[in-house]
């Protein structure tokens, strides 16, 4: 093969291999956006496509000029020559010293108007004469219609949980749909339209109606007639807060520009913007108690822990962030727990000074009631200065009602002539009844007046004469006096007293009262005691189990008068028939009387029934749960009232048996 033939074949092969590449290039060019092609206006003729807008109608009298403002430019019109019969007139237009003139005919449409640079048009509509044969030309003045482009950006308010974000606010790391509306509200069409949107520092999520170039959204509209409108949208995501910069200093702006040209290729433009500011921080402070109705029950403390407390409640405070910004340096004021509750266990999670969406704070306290009553736990208040703005959030207060007996014992020393009256006041300030036993010790040095304790009780205070009253004399001359088997109803109080005749202001020990109520609730209380006639109060420390004495007050030395509540007791009429047992000298604790034994049996029956009720309610409560706590409370009240009736009936029966045996 010749070298020349080989060269020709080689070149032919290269051409064949180049054909696919050329086809690909052709296909690619055919698929390129139309926006890249040169736009050709469909209405580019000034003569035929100019859109005129009627300005006003004028009457041009012979020899008189009138001025007209057209799109901001002043023109002067004159009618210089007339032919009434032909309805023709010579019309001139002057602008800045330049004049054009034309003879117009009102009846010939093609020659009825005069145009100045396609900005100003005068059309002759009629030629007339007045009574004095003075001619005038009626003309209509037109100005070239201009396009007016309008673009509007809008968005809707949003709600995230309890936080409302208005149209002018943003939510960090959240989506926002932005609506774009464009419209030509002018009097002429516009072409070569380009919509450009700058989202600034906001991130774009979707923009299907636009193309993104150099971080800017663009949309080519080409041509828009007057009154025409289009709508588009895109979605943005606002940036995450850096946690340091004040949100009030972080604002975002989205701006849009719609630009184009009119028929004379003059520029027209419309623009709009949306400004976004931050929301305020939002915290929620909530407090609640697990149980608002409690009954007093027995319990004990061992190893700094409460054991066997049947009825407790949990007080809890939650602080959580519902907004978009972490709150630092939060100042939280927690309410004080009433002294009538023992705080058993405390659980805490989080930091009360720093509250974020991911890290809320809570604290819970297990409360064990110490006494009966209605108690209130005040609000929890959280305050913060958040980058120069002060905010306060507050919870609700909570009420807790504790049911049970609340037995108090007071011992007072009242000077009465040459001696003293010692007054014991027993009271149940609770809402449940209690069985009580009272005992007091009288030292020999204070010279107890025999029988004074027994005679201090008026008949109206006795309940079926069923109390066991004791006044025991010990070998050292001291006395142990007391009352057993007293059923003290809610709100009821009893007074006991005895007389002493010491040589000087006496030292007296405290009196004691053992009580027992429903739910197995029982205990021992003490009164004040006296040192050299001065009263010393004492309080029980539930944690240590010890009675703590206070400071001695001034001696009580007020003499009894006729108006004083306690009068001297007259012992001259004391006889052996009085229904009180005066026991002789003994060093041991006296045996209870027969009637006391009967009451002890009754108390045992009361305990058995009460224990059975507890077992029943405990079993039901463990199965059904707190839903029947109200029913349980009502049931316990009903059973309590029923037990009172049963006990009263049994006591009366026992009393009749004793009377019958004594008669035999």
PDB file of C-alpha atoms in Angstrom, residues 287-457:
ATOM      1  CA  UNK A 287     -44.270  22.213  90.272  1.00  0.00           C
ATOM      2  CA  UNK A 288     -46.553  19.402  91.390  1.00  0.00           C
ATOM      3  CA  UNK A 289     -47.160  16.985  94.221  1.00  0.00           C
ATOM      4  CA  UNK A 290     -47.864  13.319  93.701  1.00  0.00           C
ATOM      5  CA  UNK A 291     -50.554  13.221  96.393  1.00  0.00           C
ATOM      6  CA  UNK A 292     -52.503  16.173  97.739  1.00  0.00           C
ATOM      7  CA  UNK A 293     -54.455  14.283 100.446  1.00  0.00           C
ATOM      8  CA  UNK A 294     -52.509  12.353 103.113  1.00  0.00           C
ATOM      9  CA  UNK A 295     -53.256  10.558 106.371  1.00  0.00           C
ATOM     10  CA  UNK A 296     -50.951  10.537 109.359  1.00  0.00           C
ATOM     11  CA  UNK A 297     -49.361   7.086 109.709  1.00  0.00           C
ATOM     12  CA  UNK A 298     -46.626   5.660 111.952  1.00  0.00           C
ATOM     13  CA  UNK A 299     -42.997   5.625 110.807  1.00  0.00           C
ATOM     14  CA  UNK A 300     -39.532   5.651 112.284  1.00  0.00           C
ATOM     15  CA  UNK A 301     -36.057   6.866 111.391  1.00  0.00           C
ATOM     16  CA  UNK A 302     -33.066   4.590 111.216  1.00  0.00           C
ATOM     17  CA  UNK A 303     -29.717   5.360 109.606  1.00  0.00           C
ATOM     18  CA  UNK A 304     -31.006   8.801 108.607  1.00  0.00           C
ATOM     19  CA  UNK A 305     -33.756   7.146 106.553  1.00  0.00           C
ATOM     20  CA  UNK A 306     -37.505   7.084 107.135  1.00  0.00           C
ATOM     21  CA  UNK A 307     -38.952   3.595 107.310  1.00  0.00           C
ATOM     22  CA  UNK A 308     -42.512   2.242 107.132  1.00  0.00           C
ATOM     23  CA  UNK A 309     -44.094   5.560 106.156  1.00  0.00           C
ATOM     24  CA  UNK A 310     -47.344   4.409 104.565  1.00  0.00           C
ATOM     25  CA  UNK A 311     -48.488   7.733 103.240  1.00  0.00           C
ATOM     26  CA  UNK A 312     -46.050  10.220 101.738  1.00  0.00           C
ATOM     27  CA  UNK A 313     -46.051  12.654  98.859  1.00  0.00           C
ATOM     28  CA  UNK A 314     -43.413  13.787  96.390  1.00  0.00           C
ATOM     29  CA  UNK A 315     -42.919  17.459  95.618  1.00  0.00           C
ATOM     30  CA  UNK A 316     -41.215  18.048  92.281  1.00  0.00           C
ATOM     31  CA  UNK A 317     -40.051  21.090  90.331  1.00  0.00           C
ATOM     32  CA  UNK A 318     -39.260  20.881  86.601  1.00  0.00           C
ATOM     33  CA  UNK A 319     -37.567  23.628  84.600  1.00  0.00           C
ATOM     34  CA  UNK A 320     -37.310  23.003  80.888  1.00  0.00           C
ATOM     35  CA  UNK A 321     -36.563  25.049  77.801  1.00  0.00           C
ATOM     36  CA  UNK A 322     -39.356  25.510  75.282  1.00  0.00           C
ATOM     37  CA  UNK A 323     -37.571  28.116  73.185  1.00  0.00           C
ATOM     38  CA  UNK A 324     -34.545  28.110  70.889  1.00  0.00           C
ATOM     39  CA  UNK A 325     -31.842  29.555  73.116  1.00  0.00           C
ATOM     40  CA  UNK A 326     -29.936  28.060  76.031  1.00  0.00           C
ATOM     41  CA  UNK A 327     -30.428  30.161  79.159  1.00  0.00           C
ATOM     42  CA  UNK A 328     -27.365  30.619  81.370  1.00  0.00           C
ATOM     43  CA  UNK A 329     -26.960  32.152  84.826  1.00  0.00           C
ATOM     44  CA  UNK A 330     -30.574  31.409  85.734  1.00  0.00           C
ATOM     45  CA  UNK A 331     -31.462  32.533  89.261  1.00  0.00           C
ATOM     46  CA  UNK A 332     -33.981  30.090  90.744  1.00  0.00           C
ATOM     47  CA  UNK A 333     -35.742  30.679  94.058  1.00  0.00           C
ATOM     48  CA  UNK A 334     -37.165  27.412  95.362  1.00  0.00           C
ATOM     49  CA  UNK A 335     -39.961  27.450  97.953  1.00  0.00           C
ATOM     50  CA  UNK A 336     -39.334  26.399 101.514  1.00  0.00           C
ATOM     51  CA  UNK A 337     -40.854  23.105 102.543  1.00  0.00           C
ATOM     52  CA  UNK A 338     -43.166  23.625 105.541  1.00  0.00           C
ATOM     53  CA  UNK A 339     -41.647  22.571 108.853  1.00  0.00           C
ATOM     54  CA  UNK A 340     -44.528  20.148 109.265  1.00  0.00           C
ATOM     55  CA  UNK A 341     -42.910  17.851 106.676  1.00  0.00           C
ATOM     56  CA  UNK A 342     -39.757  15.801 106.893  1.00  0.00           C
ATOM     57  CA  UNK A 343     -37.750  15.691 103.652  1.00  0.00           C
ATOM     58  CA  UNK A 344     -36.753  12.049 103.252  1.00  0.00           C
ATOM     59  CA  UNK A 345     -35.153  11.643  99.814  1.00  0.00           C
ATOM     60  CA  UNK A 346     -33.958  14.255  97.308  1.00  0.00           C
ATOM     61  CA  UNK A 347     -33.371  13.476  93.628  1.00  0.00           C
ATOM     62  CA  UNK A 348     -31.859  16.076  91.317  1.00  0.00           C
ATOM     63  CA  UNK A 349     -30.976  16.090  87.632  1.00  0.00           C
ATOM     64  CA  UNK A 350     -29.345  18.852  85.603  1.00  0.00           C
ATOM     65  CA  UNK A 351     -28.065  22.293  86.472  1.00  0.00           C
ATOM     66  CA  UNK A 352     -30.640  24.888  87.582  1.00  0.00           C
ATOM     67  CA  UNK A 353     -28.411  27.676  86.286  1.00  0.00           C
ATOM     68  CA  UNK A 354     -28.147  26.352  82.721  1.00  0.00           C
ATOM     69  CA  UNK A 355     -31.312  25.245  80.919  1.00  0.00           C
ATOM     70  CA  UNK A 356     -31.149  24.049  77.334  1.00  0.00           C
ATOM     71  CA  UNK A 357     -33.517  22.060  75.154  1.00  0.00           C
ATOM     72  CA  UNK A 358     -31.482  18.908  75.651  1.00  0.00           C
ATOM     73  CA  UNK A 359     -30.695  19.453  79.333  1.00  0.00           C
ATOM     74  CA  UNK A 360     -33.699  20.340  81.489  1.00  0.00           C
ATOM     75  CA  UNK A 361     -33.563  20.434  85.275  1.00  0.00           C
ATOM     76  CA  UNK A 362     -35.683  18.775  87.903  1.00  0.00           C
ATOM     77  CA  UNK A 363     -35.589  18.203  91.629  1.00  0.00           C
ATOM     78  CA  UNK A 364     -37.932  15.994  93.631  1.00  0.00           C
ATOM     79  CA  UNK A 365     -38.330  15.667  97.381  1.00  0.00           C
ATOM     80  CA  UNK A 366     -40.123  12.899  99.223  1.00  0.00           C
ATOM     81  CA  UNK A 367     -42.160  14.499 102.012  1.00  0.00           C
ATOM     82  CA  UNK A 368     -43.266  12.697 105.158  1.00  0.00           C
ATOM     83  CA  UNK A 369     -45.948  14.539 107.158  1.00  0.00           C
ATOM     84  CA  UNK A 370     -45.094  15.263 110.790  1.00  0.00           C
ATOM     85  CA  UNK A 371     -48.475  16.621 111.857  1.00  0.00           C
ATOM     86  CA  UNK A 372     -52.014  17.146 110.661  1.00  0.00           C
ATOM     87  CA  UNK A 373     -53.033  20.325 108.885  1.00  0.00           C
ATOM     88  CA  UNK A 374     -53.425  22.149 105.594  1.00  0.00           C
ATOM     89  CA  UNK A 375     -50.153  23.373 104.144  1.00  0.00           C
ATOM     90  CA  UNK A 376     -49.078  25.395 101.153  1.00  0.00           C
ATOM     91  CA  UNK A 377     -45.856  25.177  99.149  1.00  0.00           C
ATOM     92  CA  UNK A 378     -45.166  28.502  97.463  1.00  0.00           C
ATOM     93  CA  UNK A 379     -44.202  29.108  93.858  1.00  0.00           C
ATOM     94  CA  UNK A 380     -40.818  28.468  92.291  1.00  0.00           C
ATOM     95  CA  UNK A 381     -39.475  31.605  90.592  1.00  0.00           C
ATOM     96  CA  UNK A 382     -36.779  31.647  87.900  1.00  0.00           C
ATOM     97  CA  UNK A 383     -35.203  34.934  86.755  1.00  0.00           C
ATOM     98  CA  UNK A 384     -32.534  35.813  84.200  1.00  0.00           C
ATOM     99  CA  UNK A 385     -31.019  38.767  82.409  1.00  0.00           C
ATOM    100  CA  UNK A 386     -30.772  37.442  78.868  1.00  0.00           C
ATOM    101  CA  UNK A 387     -28.427  39.694  76.908  1.00  0.00           C
ATOM    102  CA  UNK A 388     -29.844  42.841  78.454  1.00  0.00           C
ATOM    103  CA  UNK A 389     -33.501  41.799  78.727  1.00  0.00           C
ATOM    104  CA  UNK A 390     -35.038  40.599  82.008  1.00  0.00           C
ATOM    105  CA  UNK A 391     -37.351  37.602  82.111  1.00  0.00           C
ATOM    106  CA  UNK A 392     -39.233  35.885  84.937  1.00  0.00           C
ATOM    107  CA  UNK A 393     -40.960  32.510  84.926  1.00  0.00           C
ATOM    108  CA  UNK A 394     -43.033  31.206  87.823  1.00  0.00           C
ATOM    109  CA  UNK A 395     -44.754  27.963  88.743  1.00  0.00           C
ATOM    110  CA  UNK A 396     -48.010  27.479  90.611  1.00  0.00           C
ATOM    111  CA  UNK A 397     -48.183  26.991  94.363  1.00  0.00           C
ATOM    112  CA  UNK A 398     -49.288  23.613  95.708  1.00  0.00           C
ATOM    113  CA  UNK A 399     -51.563  22.705  98.616  1.00  0.00           C
ATOM    114  CA  UNK A 400     -51.318  19.527 100.705  1.00  0.00           C
ATOM    115  CA  UNK A 401     -53.934  18.410 103.232  1.00  0.00           C
ATOM    116  CA  UNK A 402     -52.825  16.026 105.963  1.00  0.00           C
ATOM    117  CA  UNK A 403     -55.540  14.222 107.928  1.00  0.00           C
ATOM    118  CA  UNK A 404     -55.118  12.831 111.398  1.00  0.00           C
ATOM    119  CA  UNK A 405     -55.233  13.635 115.083  1.00  0.00           C
ATOM    120  CA  UNK A 406     -53.161  16.566 116.295  1.00  0.00           C
ATOM    121  CA  UNK A 407     -53.017  16.269 120.071  1.00  0.00           C
ATOM    122  CA  UNK A 408     -51.413  19.031 122.141  1.00  0.00           C
ATOM    123  CA  UNK A 409     -50.713  19.097 125.854  1.00  0.00           C
ATOM    124  CA  UNK A 410     -50.117  22.312 127.732  1.00  0.00           C
ATOM    125  CA  UNK A 411     -48.985  22.647 131.338  1.00  0.00           C
ATOM    126  CA  UNK A 412     -49.305  26.006 133.074  1.00  0.00           C
ATOM    127  CA  UNK A 413     -48.498  27.207 136.585  1.00  0.00           C
ATOM    128  CA  UNK A 414     -50.825  29.821 138.074  1.00  0.00           C
ATOM    129  CA  UNK A 415     -50.205  31.341 141.489  1.00  0.00           C
ATOM    130  CA  UNK A 416     -53.285  31.077 143.656  1.00  0.00           C
ATOM    131  CA  UNK A 417     -52.994  32.611 147.109  1.00  0.00           C
ATOM    132  CA  UNK A 418     -50.336  30.782 149.117  1.00  0.00           C
ATOM    133  CA  UNK A 419     -50.104  27.993 146.562  1.00  0.00           C
ATOM    134  CA  UNK A 420     -50.293  27.250 142.855  1.00  0.00           C
ATOM    135  CA  UNK A 421     -52.757  25.664 140.515  1.00  0.00           C
ATOM    136  CA  UNK A 422     -51.140  23.406 137.930  1.00  0.00           C
ATOM    137  CA  UNK A 423     -53.390  23.290 134.869  1.00  0.00           C
ATOM    138  CA  UNK A 424     -53.137  20.594 132.171  1.00  0.00           C
ATOM    139  CA  UNK A 425     -54.933  21.395 128.909  1.00  0.00           C
ATOM    140  CA  UNK A 426     -55.384  18.603 126.411  1.00  0.00           C
ATOM    141  CA  UNK A 427     -56.682  19.377 122.916  1.00  0.00           C
ATOM    142  CA  UNK A 428     -57.151  17.656 119.567  1.00  0.00           C
ATOM    143  CA  UNK A 429     -56.683  20.275 116.847  1.00  0.00           C
ATOM    144  CA  UNK A 430     -56.775  17.659 114.085  1.00  0.00           C
ATOM    145  CA  UNK A 431     -59.613  16.211 112.023  1.00  0.00           C
ATOM    146  CA  UNK A 432     -59.471  12.653 113.422  1.00  0.00           C
ATOM    147  CA  UNK A 433     -60.278  11.419 116.947  1.00  0.00           C
ATOM    148  CA  UNK A 434     -57.670   9.906 119.268  1.00  0.00           C
ATOM    149  CA  UNK A 435     -57.476   7.763 122.413  1.00  0.00           C
ATOM    150  CA  UNK A 436     -55.327   9.503 125.012  1.00  0.00           C
ATOM    151  CA  UNK A 437     -53.708   8.663 128.346  1.00  0.00           C
ATOM    152  CA  UNK A 438     -52.341  11.546 130.444  1.00  0.00           C
ATOM    153  CA  UNK A 439     -49.836  11.260 133.250  1.00  0.00           C
ATOM    154  CA  UNK A 440     -47.984  13.776 135.365  1.00  0.00           C
ATOM    155  CA  UNK A 441     -45.437  13.492 138.136  1.00  0.00           C
ATOM    156  CA  UNK A 442     -45.630  15.749 141.213  1.00  0.00           C
ATOM    157  CA  UNK A 443     -42.449  15.920 143.347  1.00  0.00           C
ATOM    158  CA  UNK A 444     -42.943  15.637 147.109  1.00  0.00           C
ATOM    159  CA  UNK A 445     -41.271  19.009 147.776  1.00  0.00           C
ATOM    160  CA  UNK A 446     -44.112  20.922 146.110  1.00  0.00           C
ATOM    161  CA  UNK A 447     -46.697  19.532 148.584  1.00  0.00           C
ATOM    162  CA  UNK A 448     -49.456  18.112 146.423  1.00  0.00           C
ATOM    163  CA  UNK A 449     -52.950  18.742 147.865  1.00  0.00           C
ATOM    164  CA  UNK A 450     -54.632  15.389 148.092  1.00  0.00           C
ATOM    165  CA  UNK A 451     -57.786  14.975 145.983  1.00  0.00           C
ATOM    166  CA  UNK A 452     -57.284  18.236 144.099  1.00  0.00           C
ATOM    167  CA  UNK A 453     -56.701  16.464 140.803  1.00  0.00           C
ATOM    168  CA  UNK A 454     -59.861  14.381 141.069  1.00  0.00           C
ATOM    169  CA  UNK A 455     -62.061  17.314 142.071  1.00  0.00           C
ATOM    170  CA  UNK A 456     -60.841  19.440 139.141  1.00  0.00           C
ATOM    171  CA  UNK A 457     -63.093  17.585 136.732  1.00  0.00           C
TER     172      UNK A 457
END
